[in-house]
Amino acid sequence: MKKRIYILWILIFLGFSAIEFPGIFFINRIEPTIFGLPFIYGFTLIVWFYLCILMYTGYKLKWGVANNNDDPTELKK
């Protein structure tokens, strides 16, 4: 499980790095488009979907839960 979380952190870091990379402004300067959108919007949209999928994967892996027995919603008697 730890290996999956480690890989997830690396993929999220790469996604955020792709969003922040300033080199995308130098790619195909003459009317660049992705899916009919200007390049910068299309690129941001693609990376945003990528990061949403990663966050959903982390949610399904119970990312951040230390132990399955430590359920904060469970009432202690």
PDB file of C-alpha atoms in Angstrom:
ATOM      1  CA  MET A   1       0.000   0.000   0.000  1.00  0.00           C
ATOM      2  CA  LYS A   2       2.847   2.409   0.805  1.00  0.00           C
ATOM      3  CA  LYS A   3       4.339   1.873  -2.650  1.00  0.00           C
ATOM      4  CA  ARG A   4       1.046   2.881  -4.300  1.00  0.00           C
ATOM      5  CA  ILE A   5       0.840   6.057  -2.223  1.00  0.00           C
ATOM      6  CA  TYR A   6       4.480   6.880  -3.048  1.00  0.00           C
ATOM      7  CA  ILE A   7       3.778   6.451  -6.779  1.00  0.00           C
ATOM      8  CA  LEU A   8       0.623   8.563  -6.420  1.00  0.00           C
ATOM      9  CA  TRP A   9       2.635  11.394  -4.820  1.00  0.00           C
ATOM     10  CA  ILE A  10       5.167  11.268  -7.663  1.00  0.00           C
ATOM     11  CA  LEU A  11       2.424  11.402 -10.314  1.00  0.00           C
ATOM     12  CA  ILE A  12       0.718  14.324  -8.559  1.00  0.00           C
ATOM     13  CA  PHE A  13       4.043  16.171  -8.350  1.00  0.00           C
ATOM     14  CA  LEU A  14       4.576  15.608 -12.087  1.00  0.00           C
ATOM     15  CA  GLY A  15       1.062  16.902 -12.819  1.00  0.00           C
ATOM     16  CA  PHE A  16       1.567  20.079 -10.811  1.00  0.00           C
ATOM     17  CA  SER A  17       5.007  20.517 -12.394  1.00  0.00           C
ATOM     18  CA  ALA A  18       3.439  20.262 -15.852  1.00  0.00           C
ATOM     19  CA  ILE A  19       0.927  22.979 -14.957  1.00  0.00           C
ATOM     20  CA  GLU A  20       3.693  25.281 -13.674  1.00  0.00           C
ATOM     21  CA  PHE A  21       6.162  24.617 -16.525  1.00  0.00           C
ATOM     22  CA  PRO A  22       6.763  27.924 -18.351  1.00  0.00           C
ATOM     23  CA  GLY A  23       8.069  26.211 -21.496  1.00  0.00           C
ATOM     24  CA  ILE A  24       4.561  25.611 -22.833  1.00  0.00           C
ATOM     25  CA  PHE A  25       4.496  29.226 -24.009  1.00  0.00           C
ATOM     26  CA  PHE A  26       7.274  28.445 -26.504  1.00  0.00           C
ATOM     27  CA  ILE A  27       5.567  25.471 -28.187  1.00  0.00           C
ATOM     28  CA  ASN A  28       4.115  26.088 -31.675  1.00  0.00           C
ATOM     29  CA  ARG A  29       3.568  29.815 -31.480  1.00  0.00           C
ATOM     30  CA  ILE A  30       1.561  30.119 -34.731  1.00  0.00           C
ATOM     31  CA  GLU A  31      -2.063  29.365 -33.797  1.00  0.00           C
ATOM     32  CA  PRO A  32      -1.513  26.295 -31.624  1.00  0.00           C
ATOM     33  CA  THR A  33      -4.692  24.392 -30.712  1.00  0.00           C
ATOM     34  CA  ILE A  34      -5.701  21.297 -28.769  1.00  0.00           C
ATOM     35  CA  PHE A  35      -9.244  20.054 -29.389  1.00  0.00           C
ATOM     36  CA  GLY A  36     -10.010  23.389 -31.046  1.00  0.00           C
ATOM     37  CA  LEU A  37      -9.022  25.356 -27.929  1.00  0.00           C
ATOM     38  CA  PRO A  38      -6.006  27.634 -27.691  1.00  0.00           C
ATOM     39  CA  PHE A  39      -2.987  25.561 -26.670  1.00  0.00           C
ATOM     40  CA  ILE A  40      -2.658  26.931 -23.138  1.00  0.00           C
ATOM     41  CA  TYR A  41      -6.333  26.221 -22.337  1.00  0.00           C
ATOM     42  CA  GLY A  42      -6.264  22.764 -23.893  1.00  0.00           C
ATOM     43  CA  PHE A  43      -3.048  21.822 -22.089  1.00  0.00           C
ATOM     44  CA  THR A  44      -4.386  23.066 -18.752  1.00  0.00           C
ATOM     45  CA  LEU A  45      -7.652  21.183 -19.264  1.00  0.00           C
ATOM     46  CA  ILE A  46      -5.854  17.916 -20.052  1.00  0.00           C
ATOM     47  CA  VAL A  47      -3.579  18.198 -16.996  1.00  0.00           C
ATOM     48  CA  TRP A  48      -6.565  19.157 -14.832  1.00  0.00           C
ATOM     49  CA  PHE A  49      -8.400  15.958 -15.881  1.00  0.00           C
ATOM     50  CA  TYR A  50      -5.212  13.980 -15.210  1.00  0.00           C
ATOM     51  CA  LEU A  51      -4.960  15.419 -11.682  1.00  0.00           C
ATOM     52  CA  CYS A  52      -8.676  14.790 -11.024  1.00  0.00           C
ATOM     53  CA  ILE A  53      -8.194  11.123 -11.922  1.00  0.00           C
ATOM     54  CA  LEU A  54      -5.191  10.926  -9.577  1.00  0.00           C
ATOM     55  CA  MET A  55      -7.128  12.524  -6.723  1.00  0.00           C
ATOM     56  CA  TYR A  56     -10.023  10.105  -7.254  1.00  0.00           C
ATOM     57  CA  THR A  57      -7.550   7.209  -7.240  1.00  0.00           C
ATOM     58  CA  GLY A  58      -6.105   8.485  -3.957  1.00  0.00           C
ATOM     59  CA  TYR A  59      -9.615   8.724  -2.512  1.00  0.00           C
ATOM     60  CA  LYS A  60     -10.380   5.129  -3.496  1.00  0.00           C
ATOM     61  CA  LEU A  61      -7.087   3.951  -1.967  1.00  0.00           C
ATOM     62  CA  LYS A  62      -8.104   5.628   1.317  1.00  0.00           C
ATOM     63  CA  TRP A  63      -5.139   7.978   0.957  1.00  0.00           C
ATOM     64  CA  GLY A  64      -4.239   9.568   4.270  1.00  0.00           C
ATOM     65  CA  VAL A  65      -6.035   7.076   6.524  1.00  0.00           C
ATOM     66  CA  ALA A  66      -3.498   5.756   8.999  1.00  0.00           C
ATOM     67  CA  ASN A  67      -5.450   2.694  10.071  1.00  0.00           C
ATOM     68  CA  ASN A  68      -8.786   1.209   9.048  1.00  0.00           C
ATOM     69  CA  ASN A  69      -9.681   0.796  12.763  1.00  0.00           C
ATOM     70  CA  ASP A  70      -9.395   4.564  13.360  1.00  0.00           C
ATOM     71  CA  ASP A  71     -12.733   5.610  11.910  1.00  0.00           C
ATOM     72  CA  PRO A  72     -13.478   9.177  13.109  1.00  0.00           C
ATOM     73  CA  THR A  73     -17.192   8.756  12.385  1.00  0.00           C
ATOM     74  CA  GLU A  74     -17.471   5.803  14.720  1.00  0.00           C
ATOM     75  CA  LEU A  75     -18.910   6.702  18.124  1.00  0.00           C
ATOM     76  CA  LYS A  76     -16.912   5.473  21.098  1.00  0.00           C
ATOM     77  CA  LYS A  77     -18.885   4.108  24.041  1.00  0.00           C
TER      78      LYS A  77
END
